[in-house]
XYZ file of C-alpha atoms in Angstrom:
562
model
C 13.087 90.753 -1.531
C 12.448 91.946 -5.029
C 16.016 91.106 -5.814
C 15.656 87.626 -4.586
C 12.196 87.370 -6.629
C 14.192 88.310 -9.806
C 16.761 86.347 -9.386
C 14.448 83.340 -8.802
C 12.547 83.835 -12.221
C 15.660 84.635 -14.277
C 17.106 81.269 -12.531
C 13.681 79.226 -14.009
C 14.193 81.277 -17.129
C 18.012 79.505 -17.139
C 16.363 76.191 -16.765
C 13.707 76.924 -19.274
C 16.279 77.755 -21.704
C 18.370 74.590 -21.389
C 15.481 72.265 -21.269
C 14.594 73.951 -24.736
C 18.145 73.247 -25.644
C 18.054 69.714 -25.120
C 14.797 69.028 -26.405
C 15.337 70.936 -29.460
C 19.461 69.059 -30.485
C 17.490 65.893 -29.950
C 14.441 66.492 -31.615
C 16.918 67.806 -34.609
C 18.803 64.637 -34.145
C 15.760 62.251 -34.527
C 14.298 63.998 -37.456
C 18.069 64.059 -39.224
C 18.416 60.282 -38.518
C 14.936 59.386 -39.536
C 15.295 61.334 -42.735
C 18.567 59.814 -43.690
C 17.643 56.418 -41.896
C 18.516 53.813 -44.208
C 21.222 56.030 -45.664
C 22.947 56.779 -42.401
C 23.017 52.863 -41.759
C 24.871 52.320 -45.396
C 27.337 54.774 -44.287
C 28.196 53.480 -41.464
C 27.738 49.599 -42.440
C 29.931 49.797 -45.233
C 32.865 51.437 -43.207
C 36.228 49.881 -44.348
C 39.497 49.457 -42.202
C 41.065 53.114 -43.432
C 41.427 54.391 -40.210
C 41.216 57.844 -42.185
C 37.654 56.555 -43.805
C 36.413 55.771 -40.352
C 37.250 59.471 -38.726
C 35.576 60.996 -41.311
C 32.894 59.375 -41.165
C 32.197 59.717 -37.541
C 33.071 63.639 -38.421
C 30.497 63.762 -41.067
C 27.799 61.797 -39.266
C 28.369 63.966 -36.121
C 28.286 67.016 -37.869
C 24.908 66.104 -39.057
C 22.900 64.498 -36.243
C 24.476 66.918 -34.263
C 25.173 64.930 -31.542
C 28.278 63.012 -30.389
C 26.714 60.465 -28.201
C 23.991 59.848 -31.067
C 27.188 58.793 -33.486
C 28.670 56.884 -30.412
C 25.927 54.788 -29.700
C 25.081 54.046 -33.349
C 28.867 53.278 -33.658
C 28.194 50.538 -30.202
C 25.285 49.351 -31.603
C 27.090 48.675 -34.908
C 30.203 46.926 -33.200
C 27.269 44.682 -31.175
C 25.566 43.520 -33.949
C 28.975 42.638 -35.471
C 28.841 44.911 -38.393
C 31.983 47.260 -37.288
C 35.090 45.570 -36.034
C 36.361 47.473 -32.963
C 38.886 49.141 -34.651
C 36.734 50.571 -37.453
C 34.677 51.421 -34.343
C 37.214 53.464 -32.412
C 37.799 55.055 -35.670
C 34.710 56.870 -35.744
C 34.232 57.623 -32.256
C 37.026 60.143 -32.904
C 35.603 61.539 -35.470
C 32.606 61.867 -33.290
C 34.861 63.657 -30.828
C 35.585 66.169 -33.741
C 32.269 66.641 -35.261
C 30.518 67.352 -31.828
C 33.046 70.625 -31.798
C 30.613 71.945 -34.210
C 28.005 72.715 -31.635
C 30.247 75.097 -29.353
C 31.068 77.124 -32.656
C 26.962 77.358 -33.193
C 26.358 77.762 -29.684
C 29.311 80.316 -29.892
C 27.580 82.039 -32.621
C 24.654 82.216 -30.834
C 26.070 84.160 -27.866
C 27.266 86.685 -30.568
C 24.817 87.328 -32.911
C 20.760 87.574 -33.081
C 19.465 84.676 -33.677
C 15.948 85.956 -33.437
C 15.458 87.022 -37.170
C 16.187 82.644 -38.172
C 13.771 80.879 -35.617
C 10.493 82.420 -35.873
C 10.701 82.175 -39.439
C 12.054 78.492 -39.013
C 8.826 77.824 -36.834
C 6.162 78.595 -39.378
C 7.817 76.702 -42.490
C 8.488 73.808 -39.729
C 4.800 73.841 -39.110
C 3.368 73.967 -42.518
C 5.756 71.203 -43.602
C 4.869 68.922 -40.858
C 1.198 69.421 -41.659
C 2.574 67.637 -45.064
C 2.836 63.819 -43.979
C 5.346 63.881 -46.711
C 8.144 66.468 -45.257
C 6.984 65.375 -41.144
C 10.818 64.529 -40.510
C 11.864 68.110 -42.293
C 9.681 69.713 -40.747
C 10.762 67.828 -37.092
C 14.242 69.009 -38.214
C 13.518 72.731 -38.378
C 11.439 72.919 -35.637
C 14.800 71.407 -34.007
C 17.011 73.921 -35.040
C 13.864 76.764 -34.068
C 14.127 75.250 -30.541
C 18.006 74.983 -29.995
C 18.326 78.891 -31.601
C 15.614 80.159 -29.467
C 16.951 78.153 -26.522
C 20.372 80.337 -27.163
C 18.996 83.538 -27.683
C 17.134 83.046 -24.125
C 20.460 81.981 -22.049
C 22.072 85.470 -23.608
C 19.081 87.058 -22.268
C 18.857 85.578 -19.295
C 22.854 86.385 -18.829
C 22.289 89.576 -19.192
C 19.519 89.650 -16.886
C 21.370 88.074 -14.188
C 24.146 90.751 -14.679
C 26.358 88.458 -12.828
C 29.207 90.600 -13.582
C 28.127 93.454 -11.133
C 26.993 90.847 -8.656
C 30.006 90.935 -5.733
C 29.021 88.021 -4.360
C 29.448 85.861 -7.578
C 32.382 87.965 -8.748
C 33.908 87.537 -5.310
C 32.921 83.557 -5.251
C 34.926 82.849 -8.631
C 37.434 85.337 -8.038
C 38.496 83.055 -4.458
C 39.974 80.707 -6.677
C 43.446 80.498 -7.571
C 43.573 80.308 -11.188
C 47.353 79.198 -11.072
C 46.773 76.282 -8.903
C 46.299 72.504 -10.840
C 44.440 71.817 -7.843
C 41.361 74.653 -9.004
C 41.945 73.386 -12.602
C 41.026 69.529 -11.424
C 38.201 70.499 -9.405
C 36.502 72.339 -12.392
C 36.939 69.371 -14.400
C 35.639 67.226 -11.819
C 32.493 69.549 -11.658
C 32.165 69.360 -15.432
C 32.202 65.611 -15.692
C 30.195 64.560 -13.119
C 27.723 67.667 -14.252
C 27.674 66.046 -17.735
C 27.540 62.684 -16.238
C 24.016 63.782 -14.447
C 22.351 65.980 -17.027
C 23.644 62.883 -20.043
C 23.891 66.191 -22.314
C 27.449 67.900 -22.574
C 25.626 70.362 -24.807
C 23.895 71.721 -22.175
C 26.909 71.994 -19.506
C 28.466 74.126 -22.600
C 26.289 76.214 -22.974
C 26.466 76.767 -19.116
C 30.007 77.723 -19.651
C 29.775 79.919 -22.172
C 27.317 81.841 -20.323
C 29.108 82.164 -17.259
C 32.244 83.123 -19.386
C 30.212 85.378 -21.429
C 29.396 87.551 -18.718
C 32.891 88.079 -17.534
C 32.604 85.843 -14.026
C 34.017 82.803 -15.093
C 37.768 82.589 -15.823
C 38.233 81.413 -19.336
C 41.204 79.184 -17.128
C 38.115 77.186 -14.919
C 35.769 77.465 -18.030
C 38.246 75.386 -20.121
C 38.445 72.950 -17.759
C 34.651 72.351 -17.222
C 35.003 72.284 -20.806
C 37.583 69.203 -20.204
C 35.212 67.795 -18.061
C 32.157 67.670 -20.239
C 34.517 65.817 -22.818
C 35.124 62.863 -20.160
C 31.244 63.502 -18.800
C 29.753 62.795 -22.243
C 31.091 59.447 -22.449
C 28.565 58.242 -19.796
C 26.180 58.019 -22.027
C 27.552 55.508 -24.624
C 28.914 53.162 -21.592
C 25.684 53.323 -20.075
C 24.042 52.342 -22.857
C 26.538 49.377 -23.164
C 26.155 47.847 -19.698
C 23.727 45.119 -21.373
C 25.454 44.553 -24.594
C 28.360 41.936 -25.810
C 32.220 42.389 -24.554
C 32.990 43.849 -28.043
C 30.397 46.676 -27.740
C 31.315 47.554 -24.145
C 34.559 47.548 -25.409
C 33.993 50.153 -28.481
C 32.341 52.200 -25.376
C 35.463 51.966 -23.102
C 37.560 53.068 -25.764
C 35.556 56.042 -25.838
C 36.518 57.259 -22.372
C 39.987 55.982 -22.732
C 40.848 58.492 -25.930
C 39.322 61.147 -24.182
C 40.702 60.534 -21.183
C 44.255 60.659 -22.564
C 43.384 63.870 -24.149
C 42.259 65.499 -20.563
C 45.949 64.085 -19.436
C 48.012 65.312 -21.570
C 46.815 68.630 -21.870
C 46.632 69.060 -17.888
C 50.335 68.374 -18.357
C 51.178 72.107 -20.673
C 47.614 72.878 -19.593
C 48.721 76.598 -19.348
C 51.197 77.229 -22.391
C 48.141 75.391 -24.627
C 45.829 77.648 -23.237
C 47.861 80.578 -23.957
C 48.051 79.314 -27.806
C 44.801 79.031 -28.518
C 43.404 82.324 -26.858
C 46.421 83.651 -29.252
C 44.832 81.775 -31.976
C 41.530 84.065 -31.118
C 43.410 87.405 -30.511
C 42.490 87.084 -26.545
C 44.708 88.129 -23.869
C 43.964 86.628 -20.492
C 45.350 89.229 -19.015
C 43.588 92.333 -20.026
C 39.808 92.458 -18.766
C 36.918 93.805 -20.995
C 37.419 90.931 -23.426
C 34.694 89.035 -22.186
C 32.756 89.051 -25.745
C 35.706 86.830 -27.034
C 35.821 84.097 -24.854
C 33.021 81.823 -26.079
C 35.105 81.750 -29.026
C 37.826 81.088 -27.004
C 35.767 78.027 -25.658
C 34.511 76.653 -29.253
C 38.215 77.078 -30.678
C 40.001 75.658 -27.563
C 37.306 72.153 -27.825
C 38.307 72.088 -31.350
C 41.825 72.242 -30.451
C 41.439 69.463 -27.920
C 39.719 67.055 -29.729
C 41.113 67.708 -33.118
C 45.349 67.346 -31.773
C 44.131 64.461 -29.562
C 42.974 62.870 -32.557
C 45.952 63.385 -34.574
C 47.981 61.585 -31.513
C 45.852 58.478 -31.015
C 44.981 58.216 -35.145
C 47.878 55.940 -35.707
C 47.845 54.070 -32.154
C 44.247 52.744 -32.400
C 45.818 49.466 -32.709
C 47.375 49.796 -28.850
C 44.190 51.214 -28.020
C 42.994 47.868 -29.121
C 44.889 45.966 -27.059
C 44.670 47.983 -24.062
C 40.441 47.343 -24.272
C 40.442 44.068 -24.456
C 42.960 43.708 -22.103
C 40.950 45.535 -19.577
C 37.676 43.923 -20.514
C 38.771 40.054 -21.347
C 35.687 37.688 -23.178
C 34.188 36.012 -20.776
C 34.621 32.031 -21.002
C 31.513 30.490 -22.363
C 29.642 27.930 -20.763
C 30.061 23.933 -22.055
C 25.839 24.034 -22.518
C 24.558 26.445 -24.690
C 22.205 29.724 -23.146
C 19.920 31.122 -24.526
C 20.897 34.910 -25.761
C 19.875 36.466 -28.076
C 23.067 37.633 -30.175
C 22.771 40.889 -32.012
C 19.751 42.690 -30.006
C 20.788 44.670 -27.248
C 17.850 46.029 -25.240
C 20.067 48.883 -23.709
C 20.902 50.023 -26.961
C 17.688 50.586 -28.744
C 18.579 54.638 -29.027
C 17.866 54.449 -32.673
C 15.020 53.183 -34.478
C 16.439 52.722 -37.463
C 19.972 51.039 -36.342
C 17.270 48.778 -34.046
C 15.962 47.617 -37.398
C 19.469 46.486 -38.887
C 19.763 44.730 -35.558
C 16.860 42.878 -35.718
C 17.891 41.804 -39.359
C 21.115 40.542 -38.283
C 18.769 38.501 -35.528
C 17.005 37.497 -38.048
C 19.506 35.967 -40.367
C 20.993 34.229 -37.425
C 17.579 32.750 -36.653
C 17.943 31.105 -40.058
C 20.989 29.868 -39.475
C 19.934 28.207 -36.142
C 17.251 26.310 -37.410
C 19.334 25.251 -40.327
C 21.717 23.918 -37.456
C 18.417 22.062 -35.926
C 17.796 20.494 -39.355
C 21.519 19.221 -39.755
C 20.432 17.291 -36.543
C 17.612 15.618 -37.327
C 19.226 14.404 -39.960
C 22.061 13.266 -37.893
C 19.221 11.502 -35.985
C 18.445 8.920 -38.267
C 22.276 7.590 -38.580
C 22.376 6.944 -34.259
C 21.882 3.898 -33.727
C 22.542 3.641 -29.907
C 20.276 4.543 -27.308
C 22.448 7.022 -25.075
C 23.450 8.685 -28.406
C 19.708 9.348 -29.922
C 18.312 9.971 -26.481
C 21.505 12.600 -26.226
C 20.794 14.193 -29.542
C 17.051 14.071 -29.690
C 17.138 16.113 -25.979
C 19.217 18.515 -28.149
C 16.794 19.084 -31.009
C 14.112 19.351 -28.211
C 16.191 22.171 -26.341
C 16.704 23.987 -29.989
C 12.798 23.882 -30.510
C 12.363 25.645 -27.196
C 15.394 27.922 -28.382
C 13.186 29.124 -31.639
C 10.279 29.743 -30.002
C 11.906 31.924 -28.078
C 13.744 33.384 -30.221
C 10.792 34.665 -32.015
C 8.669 35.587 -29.326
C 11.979 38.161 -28.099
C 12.373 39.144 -32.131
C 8.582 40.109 -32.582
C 8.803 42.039 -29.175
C 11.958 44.018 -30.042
C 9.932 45.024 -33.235
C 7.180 45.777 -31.494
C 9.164 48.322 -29.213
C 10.820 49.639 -32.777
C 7.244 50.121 -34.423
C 6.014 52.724 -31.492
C 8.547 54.937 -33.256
C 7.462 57.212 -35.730
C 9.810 55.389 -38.896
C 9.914 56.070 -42.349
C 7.518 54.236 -44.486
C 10.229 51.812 -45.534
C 11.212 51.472 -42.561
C 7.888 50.339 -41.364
C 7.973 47.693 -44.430
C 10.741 45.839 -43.066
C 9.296 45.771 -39.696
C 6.286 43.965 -41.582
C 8.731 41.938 -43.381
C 10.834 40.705 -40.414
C 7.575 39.860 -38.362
C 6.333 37.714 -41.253
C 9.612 35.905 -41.478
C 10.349 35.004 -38.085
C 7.077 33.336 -37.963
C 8.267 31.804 -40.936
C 11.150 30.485 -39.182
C 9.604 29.542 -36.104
C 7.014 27.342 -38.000
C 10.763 25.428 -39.556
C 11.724 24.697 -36.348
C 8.496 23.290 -35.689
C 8.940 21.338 -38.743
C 11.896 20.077 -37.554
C 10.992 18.704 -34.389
C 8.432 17.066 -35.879
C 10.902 15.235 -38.241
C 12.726 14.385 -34.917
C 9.542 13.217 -32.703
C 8.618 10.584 -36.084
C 12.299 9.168 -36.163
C 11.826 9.203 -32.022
C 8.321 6.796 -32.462
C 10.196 5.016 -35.355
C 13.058 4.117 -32.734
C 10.919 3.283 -29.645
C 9.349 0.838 -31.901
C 12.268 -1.136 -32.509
C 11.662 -1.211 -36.611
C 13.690 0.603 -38.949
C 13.438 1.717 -42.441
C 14.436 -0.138 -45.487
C 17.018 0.601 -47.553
C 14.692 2.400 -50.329
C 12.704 4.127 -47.777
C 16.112 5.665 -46.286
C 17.525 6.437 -49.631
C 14.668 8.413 -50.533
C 14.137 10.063 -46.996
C 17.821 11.340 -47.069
C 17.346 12.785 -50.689
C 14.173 14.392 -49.783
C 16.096 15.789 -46.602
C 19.300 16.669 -48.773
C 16.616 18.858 -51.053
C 15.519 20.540 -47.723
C 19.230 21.621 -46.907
C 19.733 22.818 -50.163
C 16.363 25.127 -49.916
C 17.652 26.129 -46.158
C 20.762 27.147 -47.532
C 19.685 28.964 -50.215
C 17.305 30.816 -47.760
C 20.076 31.982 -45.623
C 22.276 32.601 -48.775
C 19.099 35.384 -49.606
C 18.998 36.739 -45.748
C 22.630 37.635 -44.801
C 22.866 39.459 -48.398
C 21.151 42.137 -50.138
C 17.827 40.996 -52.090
C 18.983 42.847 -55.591
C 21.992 40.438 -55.553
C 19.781 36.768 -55.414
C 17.183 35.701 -57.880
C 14.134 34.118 -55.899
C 13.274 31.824 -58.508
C 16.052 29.419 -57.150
C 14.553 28.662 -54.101
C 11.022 28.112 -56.135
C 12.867 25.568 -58.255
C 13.789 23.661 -55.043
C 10.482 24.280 -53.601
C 9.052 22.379 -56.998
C 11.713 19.688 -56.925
C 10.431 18.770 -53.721
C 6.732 18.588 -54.406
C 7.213 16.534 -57.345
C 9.302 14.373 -55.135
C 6.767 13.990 -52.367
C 4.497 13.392 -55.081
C 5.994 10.332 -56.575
C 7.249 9.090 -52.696
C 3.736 8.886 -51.801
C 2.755 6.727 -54.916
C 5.369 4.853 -53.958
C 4.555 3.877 -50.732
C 1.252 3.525 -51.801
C 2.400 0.428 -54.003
C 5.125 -0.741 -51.672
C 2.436 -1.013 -48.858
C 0.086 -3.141 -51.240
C 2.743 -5.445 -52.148
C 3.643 -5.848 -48.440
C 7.381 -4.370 -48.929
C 6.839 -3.407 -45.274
C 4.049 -2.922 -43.074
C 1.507 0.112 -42.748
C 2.194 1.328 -39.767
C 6.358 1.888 -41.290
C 4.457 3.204 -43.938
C 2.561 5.647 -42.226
C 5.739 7.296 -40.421
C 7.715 7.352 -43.600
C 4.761 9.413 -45.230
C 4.591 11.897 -41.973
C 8.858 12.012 -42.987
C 7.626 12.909 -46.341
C 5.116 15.057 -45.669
C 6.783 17.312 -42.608
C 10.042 17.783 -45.137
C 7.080 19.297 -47.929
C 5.533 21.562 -45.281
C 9.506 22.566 -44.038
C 10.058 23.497 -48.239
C 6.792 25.885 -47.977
C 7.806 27.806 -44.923
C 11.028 28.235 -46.550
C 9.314 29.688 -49.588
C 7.338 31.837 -47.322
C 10.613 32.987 -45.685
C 12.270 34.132 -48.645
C 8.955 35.747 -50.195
C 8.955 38.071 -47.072
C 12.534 38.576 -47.229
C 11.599 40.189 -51.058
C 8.670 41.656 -50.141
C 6.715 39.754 -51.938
């Protein structure tokens, strides 16, 4: 019974230890991503076609975060919001598949070496700097790293307290399988991926394996295929997180499990000789016991192996890899009448705060665009003559007002769910920023349906304008294009490359030119040019295309902070 008891606390211990290790790679993976936040977007944002580029930045950025599916959804998210093309995209994910092989050599390390002497140490400067609102996110960051070392040092403990390898039953349980037979080998990796699929953390199933290998109970032949597993497993986590999002992002996801797929095939096919070579590589012979020190090295090298030769296959056949995506996952014919959806904001894939921010920009920017598109047709409005066709178009206009309203009600929420994160203080700016300017926006599609409900009450009446009066409408509405432009100009680039006084020159041309319309129609109604009431709707013309020049003002001073 007191065997039993034992066995059950050493078993919670296990759990303990792995929840620890989970907690602490993400809590190291937040902290790295908040503190390099706006850098870590550049990075990847300003990937170019090199194939080579692309691999080593997913390498790099792996390495760092310190967690594959981190890079991999970033990399989703990216190819969503259209800032990656998928082949740029596909690029990185295998240098993801690379950089991740850096955890199994520190969880390697940690299996041979005390890792005592770094974490409590770790703990207290993590502590004092996270007392120092300044260094939070550094502190975050060590405490990380505290967590994921202690979380080690506790599986090698509880190993060793398990003492598996004098346990018959265990010894006998692993021992009844036939090493030799592919069948064995596929049911091991079958355990590993849908183990990895369940627990979403292929960090923790390694660790797993390495501790059962550790203490001598685990062939290193069934270890290195859970190991195989856990490399198809962790791709779960990017699809999943693509189920919402566009074709191209599901497709970046796909490709994922496709390239590691390919690498799980073709090594089952000389899954034995490449075995052999890399225990070789690591001095181990499989067929001497007492070696069982060696083989979490043997796991590390052999994942390094995998992904880094699997790589160097598929490098120069992403193109086919292309094909083969979209082939499998066609676009999707679009409807004849426009839905409403939003474009670049993918609920499922808000993992990151920070790559949720450059999504909502994107949003953003293509806000501006569509109520530049609502503007082009009111102005279109004024040249239909027909009933069918006005009626046609102004429906239109009134189904793109209800578009922008909606559009910034789903913006400001999305923002909303990105401010409960703990962000970086610029961060939190553009947050403030983007909130002022879709309001902005909104209030210019507002503007625009206004234009479209006066030319509406201009054409039920059966009167038209005059000549003069439509000149000088159209100018004043040419002016407003030009400021619209120039605002979108300002939101789909970077603000050091504009100069806002541009759009306040526009913004001036148009005052002075509602200024002098309105003493126009002023005289023009005295000397009974046209009646008041035409008057009074080519004033409200007037007057809505001012207020439309001040929210675009407003737009661009939030867009510069200003």
């Amino acid at each position: 019974m007191e065997t039993t008891q034992d066995y059950v606390m050493v078993s919670l211990k296990l759990l303990g230890a792995l929840g620890l290790l989970i907690f602490g790679m993400r809590m190291m993976s937040d902290a790295l991503q908040k503190m390099a936040g706006p850098q870590l977007r550049h990075i990847l944002a300003r990937m170019t076609t090199n194939r080579l580029t692309g691999l080593l930045t997913g390498t790099f950025v792996t390495c760092a975060v310190q967690s594959s599916s981190a890079t991999t959804v970033m990399t989703v998210s990216f190819v969503s919001a259209g800032l990656l093309t998928l082949a740029q995209a596909i690029s990185v994910i295998m240098g993801a598949n690379i950089g991740t092989t850096l955890t199994a050599w520190i969880m390697s390390l940690g299996y041979n070496v005390d890792l005592t002497n770094v974490v409590f140490p770790a703990f207290f400067v993590g502590m004092v700097l996270i007392y120092k609102k300044h260094h939070r996110f550094v502190g975050d960051f060590l405490f990380g790293i505290a967590f994921m070392f202690l979380s080690l040092v506790m599986l090698s403990t509880a190993g060793k307290e398990m003492d598996l390898e004098h346990n018959e039953a265990v010894v006998s349980f692993f021992a009844s399988f036939d090493t030799d037979s592919y069948l064995t080998i596929l049911a091991f990796l079958g355990i590993g991926t849908v183990i990895t699929c369940i627990v979403q953390s292929s960090a923790a199933v390694m660790a797993i394996t390495i501790l059962l290998c550790s203490t001598g109970v685990l062939p290193i032949y069934l270890g290195i295929a859970l190991v195989m597993g856990e490399n198809i497993g962790t791709t779960a986590t990017a699809n999943l997180a693509a189920l919402g999002a566009n074709t191209q992002a599901r497709r970046a996801a796909l490709a994922h499990l496709l390239f590691n797929v390919f690498g799980v095939v073709w090594v089952l096919c000389v899954f034995y000789p490449f075995v052999d070579m890399v225990c070789r590589l690591v001095g181990y012979d499989p067929s001497v016991g007492g070696q069982a020190a060696r083989l979490p090295v043997v796991l590390a090298m052999f994942h390094t192996c995998f992904n880094v030769t699997n790589t160097a296959i598929l490098i120069g056949l992403i193109p086919w890899l292309e094909r083969i995506v979209c082939w499998l996952l066609p676009e999707k014919p679009q409807p004849e009448q426009e839905q409403f959806r939003l474009q670049y904001i993918q609920a499922n894939l808000m993992q990151t705060p920070e790559i949720s921010v450059l999504q909502a920009q994107k949003e953003t920017a293509q806000f501006g665009v569509r109520v530049q598109k609502m503007f082009g047709m009111v102005r279109s409005l004024i040249d239909e003559q027909s009933d069918t066709d006005f009626n046609h178009l102004y429906s239109q206009i009134e189904q793109q007002e209800d578009y922008t309203d909606r559009m910034e009600i789903e913006i400001a929420r999305f923002l909303e769910q990105v401010s409960e994160n703990h962000l970086s203080d610029e961060t939190k700016q553009k947050v403030r920023q983007m909130l002022r300017e879709v309001g902005e926006l909104e209030s210019i599609g507002d503007a625009c349906y206004n234009l479209a409900r006066t030319l509406n009450r201009l054409h039920e009446s059966g009167k038209y304008f005059t000549a003069t009066q439509l000149t000088q409408v159209l100018a004043m509405m040419t002016l407003c294009d030009e400021a619209l432009t120039q605002m979108n100009v300002i939101m789909t680039g970077h603000r050091n490359e504009h100069d806002i006084r541009e759009t306040f020159r526009i913004e001036n041309d148009i005052n002075q030119m509602r200024q002098q319309l309105k003493a126009n129609n002023i005289r023009a109604v005295n000397e009974r040019e046209y009646d008041y009431a035409i008057g009074t709707l080519y004033i409200d013309m007037v007057n809505e295309c001012e207020k439309l020049g001040d929210y675009v003002v407003n737009v661009v001073q939030a867009r510069f902070g200003k």
